[in-house]
């Protein structure tokens, strides 16, 4: 048993790789399916069953087929926590509103009345979903299934194995017809037309996926003891059968599932046994028996008052539970679809025989003893399934089963959509409410994480976000997750919220900026806001004239920015200056700075003579001293002019030695002196010697 569990866990790990984890938030509908294993209207199974293929029947009474895609391509199964459960669709007949789907349950809990542990969900309603039906995982060889034949193929077609072994059932007949498709206990089945009088009929001879014999070393060649090659002393064979007639004499034994030719020295077989002599001669006796043989040892189950009868579906299973010498190591079970479980019988296997016969369904391997009636769901396992497993199989598969309940349709929340997912609002200004545009499902409440900024709120009933933000520092775009919760789950939407704050001036221009013509200076401010201010415009007022924003500011003096640089001002630029700062939340205007511009000496008193370097015309009655220095501060030339001596002064680029000085930049210092010797002004300028 420990080996079986470890293999099963490996199987679940592999299936997660095969299927992936679907996001069931993209499916628009689901129904809950509960499994009742209790004694109160349930399967009366007390033990937990691991890795159990559970049959789910869908009809117009528990499912609306128009809600799913063609062929059931969009159906999915999962535990309540969202863990994927593999499934195989055996039948999907939307026209007649019938479906049979096998779901691999990792655990079916015993003595459970369908509570949360024994609940799963069937999801559907996703456009574009691709069929994920996988019989090889539901009936995985890692979970001891070696062959599973649903027998739903067309007449004359090969019977296909749902397991990964991919055995093939080749139709055969002798003097009659191949097995024909018919309605089964689960989906379609096969009708085997055995003729009691002529011993003609049809059957399937099983081959490997490559066409090899099944009496060689393969998964269906269950050995008779662990001492033989590839010894597997444990196995289970099961099927649903509906016999047209039981044998009436010793010459008409009929094979159901066999690896023999009907003799007592068969390797193993499950057959309909002829009645005992006393039962033939005494009609009150039981003439309806199902026989399981392993070698010369056989055990049979008879019906009688337990309703083992013709023309009704009977679930039959045979198990070998241990090697030779183990007490009670052969068992046969028969359960009537009429509602009465026939129970089991057992015996001890003491001698084994190995045969080289192919596994056959519906007759013995030598094309004799053709079965007359219907067979469905033939299964082979290399483990002895216990009575609880078999009981649960019967109870969940029988046509009148009420063990599984398919619940009402639920539309879980999905596709939550807001009017906008990007909110930008100004601090202190009521935002335009952001409301839910659409959401699937019935929503009972809304929540948001993290908490919304101060002043904003979420209506937990309708999901509306509204309010007036109160933060004074603002907030960059931040994501908030809104969750809509309803019946069957929840769905989310991401809302980005940014809170803008209008600019403020934290540093104003200097109160007074005094400049002289031919110089430069700056007014500057510091402004903050969220987002950062995007526009700076300086405005000046000269007398009654204001350079307004409409006139473009004062771009003749500067470019936009938090600093206004004034270069070579004139007296006309004297005035008041301030800056207007703008972002999406508003505007702010700085305090006023005053600019005064005075004319320098060279502009007021001295007129430069065009075309003559370093030559200046002086006003009358003004004397001057001119000193020329190089850039190192050394005087290279100087000259004093008395008032009234002349009005033109110049420097010819000579030094005190009378030679031309080197080319470069020189500083010209001028001092203007009245006739009475008073200095009225002085200034410094630069001159370039070429």
PDB file of N, CA, C and O in Angstrom, residues 49-55 103-108 138 143 145 388-390 392-394 396-397:
ATOM      1  N   UNK A  49     -10.544   6.721  -0.109  1.00  0.00           N
ATOM      2  CA  UNK A  49     -10.019   6.119  -1.326  1.00  0.00           C
ATOM      3  C   UNK A  49      -9.167   7.153  -2.054  1.00  0.00           C
ATOM      4  O   UNK A  49      -9.615   8.259  -2.332  1.00  0.00           O
ATOM      5  N   UNK A  50      -7.919   6.737  -2.368  1.00  0.00           N
ATOM      6  CA  UNK A  50      -6.970   7.654  -3.010  1.00  0.00           C
ATOM      7  C   UNK A  50      -6.934   7.439  -4.510  1.00  0.00           C
ATOM      8  O   UNK A  50      -7.027   6.324  -4.999  1.00  0.00           O
ATOM      9  N   UNK A  51      -6.802   8.532  -5.258  1.00  0.00           N
ATOM     10  CA  UNK A  51      -6.631   8.511  -6.704  1.00  0.00           C
ATOM     11  C   UNK A  51      -7.727   7.686  -7.367  1.00  0.00           C
ATOM     12  O   UNK A  51      -7.471   6.738  -8.108  1.00  0.00           O
ATOM     13  N   UNK A  52      -8.951   8.089  -7.085  1.00  0.00           N
ATOM     14  CA  UNK A  52     -10.139   7.344  -7.494  1.00  0.00           C
ATOM     15  C   UNK A  52     -10.794   8.035  -8.690  1.00  0.00           C
ATOM     16  O   UNK A  52     -11.169   9.213  -8.604  1.00  0.00           O
ATOM     17  N   UNK A  53     -10.966   7.328  -9.844  1.00  0.00           N
ATOM     18  CA  UNK A  53     -11.696   7.920 -10.973  1.00  0.00           C
ATOM     19  C   UNK A  53     -13.191   7.967 -10.665  1.00  0.00           C
ATOM     20  O   UNK A  53     -13.848   6.937 -10.543  1.00  0.00           O
ATOM     21  N   UNK A  54     -13.702   9.169 -10.521  1.00  0.00           N
ATOM     22  CA  UNK A  54     -15.097   9.366 -10.151  1.00  0.00           C
ATOM     23  C   UNK A  54     -15.912   9.702 -11.401  1.00  0.00           C
ATOM     24  O   UNK A  54     -15.541  10.581 -12.180  1.00  0.00           O
ATOM     25  N   UNK A  55     -17.017   8.985 -11.580  1.00  0.00           N
ATOM     26  CA  UNK A  55     -17.885   9.241 -12.721  1.00  0.00           C
ATOM     27  C   UNK A  55     -18.850  10.375 -12.403  1.00  0.00           C
ATOM     28  O   UNK A  55     -19.560  10.339 -11.405  1.00  0.00           O
ATOM     29  N   UNK A 103     -13.477  11.887 -13.465  1.00  0.00           N
ATOM     30  CA  UNK A 103     -12.640  12.879 -12.790  1.00  0.00           C
ATOM     31  C   UNK A 103     -11.751  12.158 -11.788  1.00  0.00           C
ATOM     32  O   UNK A 103     -12.239  11.357 -10.978  1.00  0.00           O
ATOM     33  N   UNK A 104     -10.443  12.412 -11.857  1.00  0.00           N
ATOM     34  CA  UNK A 104      -9.509  11.778 -10.923  1.00  0.00           C
ATOM     35  C   UNK A 104      -9.520  12.533  -9.601  1.00  0.00           C
ATOM     36  O   UNK A 104      -8.990  13.640  -9.494  1.00  0.00           O
ATOM     37  N   UNK A 105     -10.123  11.917  -8.591  1.00  0.00           N
ATOM     38  CA  UNK A 105     -10.156  12.493  -7.243  1.00  0.00           C
ATOM     39  C   UNK A 105      -8.896  12.060  -6.504  1.00  0.00           C
ATOM     40  O   UNK A 105      -8.599  10.867  -6.429  1.00  0.00           O
ATOM     41  N   UNK A 106      -8.154  13.019  -5.957  1.00  0.00           N
ATOM     42  CA  UNK A 106      -6.977  12.577  -5.208  1.00  0.00           C
ATOM     43  C   UNK A 106      -7.379  11.878  -3.917  1.00  0.00           C
ATOM     44  O   UNK A 106      -6.688  10.972  -3.459  1.00  0.00           O
ATOM     45  N   UNK A 107      -8.537  12.255  -3.356  1.00  0.00           N
ATOM     46  CA  UNK A 107      -9.062  11.559  -2.180  1.00  0.00           C
ATOM     47  C   UNK A 107     -10.586  11.661  -2.183  1.00  0.00           C
ATOM     48  O   UNK A 107     -11.134  12.743  -2.371  1.00  0.00           O
ATOM     49  N   UNK A 108     -11.228  10.515  -1.980  1.00  0.00           N
ATOM     50  CA  UNK A 108     -12.655  10.494  -1.672  1.00  0.00           C
ATOM     51  C   UNK A 108     -12.752  10.059  -0.212  1.00  0.00           C
ATOM     52  O   UNK A 108     -12.317   8.963   0.148  1.00  0.00           O
ATOM     53  N   UNK A 138      -6.168  10.196 -15.952  1.00  0.00           N
ATOM     54  CA  UNK A 138      -7.235   9.761 -15.044  1.00  0.00           C
ATOM     55  C   UNK A 138      -7.055   8.292 -14.685  1.00  0.00           C
ATOM     56  O   UNK A 138      -7.180   7.890 -13.530  1.00  0.00           O
ATOM     57  N   UNK A 143      -1.038   4.764 -11.103  1.00  0.00           N
ATOM     58  CA  UNK A 143      -2.043   4.457 -10.080  1.00  0.00           C
ATOM     59  C   UNK A 143      -2.611   3.058 -10.271  1.00  0.00           C
ATOM     60  O   UNK A 143      -3.732   2.778  -9.859  1.00  0.00           O
ATOM     61  N   UNK A 145      -3.636   1.282 -12.885  1.00  0.00           N
ATOM     62  CA  UNK A 145      -4.492   0.884 -14.000  1.00  0.00           C
ATOM     63  C   UNK A 145      -3.604   0.390 -15.138  1.00  0.00           C
ATOM     64  O   UNK A 145      -2.627   1.041 -15.509  1.00  0.00           O
ATOM     65  N   UNK A 388     -14.016  -1.857  -0.408  1.00  0.00           N
ATOM     66  CA  UNK A 388     -14.529  -0.489  -0.310  1.00  0.00           C
ATOM     67  C   UNK A 388     -14.364   0.257  -1.639  1.00  0.00           C
ATOM     68  O   UNK A 388     -15.249   1.000  -2.058  1.00  0.00           O
ATOM     69  N   UNK A 389     -13.234   0.045  -2.293  1.00  0.00           N
ATOM     70  CA  UNK A 389     -13.010   0.645  -3.613  1.00  0.00           C
ATOM     71  C   UNK A 389     -14.079   0.151  -4.592  1.00  0.00           C
ATOM     72  O   UNK A 389     -14.684   0.933  -5.322  1.00  0.00           O
ATOM     73  N   UNK A 390     -14.288  -1.165  -4.608  1.00  0.00           N
ATOM     74  CA  UNK A 390     -15.247  -1.745  -5.544  1.00  0.00           C
ATOM     75  C   UNK A 390     -16.667  -1.309  -5.220  1.00  0.00           C
ATOM     76  O   UNK A 390     -17.470  -1.043  -6.121  1.00  0.00           O
ATOM     77  N   UNK A 392     -17.513   1.525  -3.827  1.00  0.00           N
ATOM     78  CA  UNK A 392     -17.635   2.918  -4.249  1.00  0.00           C
ATOM     79  C   UNK A 392     -17.755   3.007  -5.769  1.00  0.00           C
ATOM     80  O   UNK A 392     -18.509   3.838  -6.291  1.00  0.00           O
ATOM     81  N   UNK A 393     -17.029   2.150  -6.489  1.00  0.00           N
ATOM     82  CA  UNK A 393     -17.147   2.136  -7.949  1.00  0.00           C
ATOM     83  C   UNK A 393     -18.571   1.798  -8.362  1.00  0.00           C
ATOM     84  O   UNK A 393     -19.170   2.472  -9.218  1.00  0.00           O
ATOM     85  N   UNK A 394     -19.109   0.749  -7.761  1.00  0.00           N
ATOM     86  CA  UNK A 394     -20.486   0.351  -8.086  1.00  0.00           C
ATOM     87  C   UNK A 394     -21.481   1.456  -7.739  1.00  0.00           C
ATOM     88  O   UNK A 394     -22.337   1.828  -8.547  1.00  0.00           O
ATOM     89  N   UNK A 396     -21.145   4.656  -7.396  1.00  0.00           N
ATOM     90  CA  UNK A 396     -21.044   5.914  -8.145  1.00  0.00           C
ATOM     91  C   UNK A 396     -21.299   5.722  -9.635  1.00  0.00           C
ATOM     92  O   UNK A 396     -21.567   6.697 -10.343  1.00  0.00           O
ATOM     93  N   UNK A 397     -21.229   4.475 -10.122  1.00  0.00           N
ATOM     94  CA  UNK A 397     -21.392   4.228 -11.555  1.00  0.00           C
ATOM     95  C   UNK A 397     -22.772   3.707 -11.941  1.00  0.00           C
ATOM     96  O   UNK A 397     -23.155   3.809 -13.105  1.00  0.00           O
TER      97      UNK A 397
END
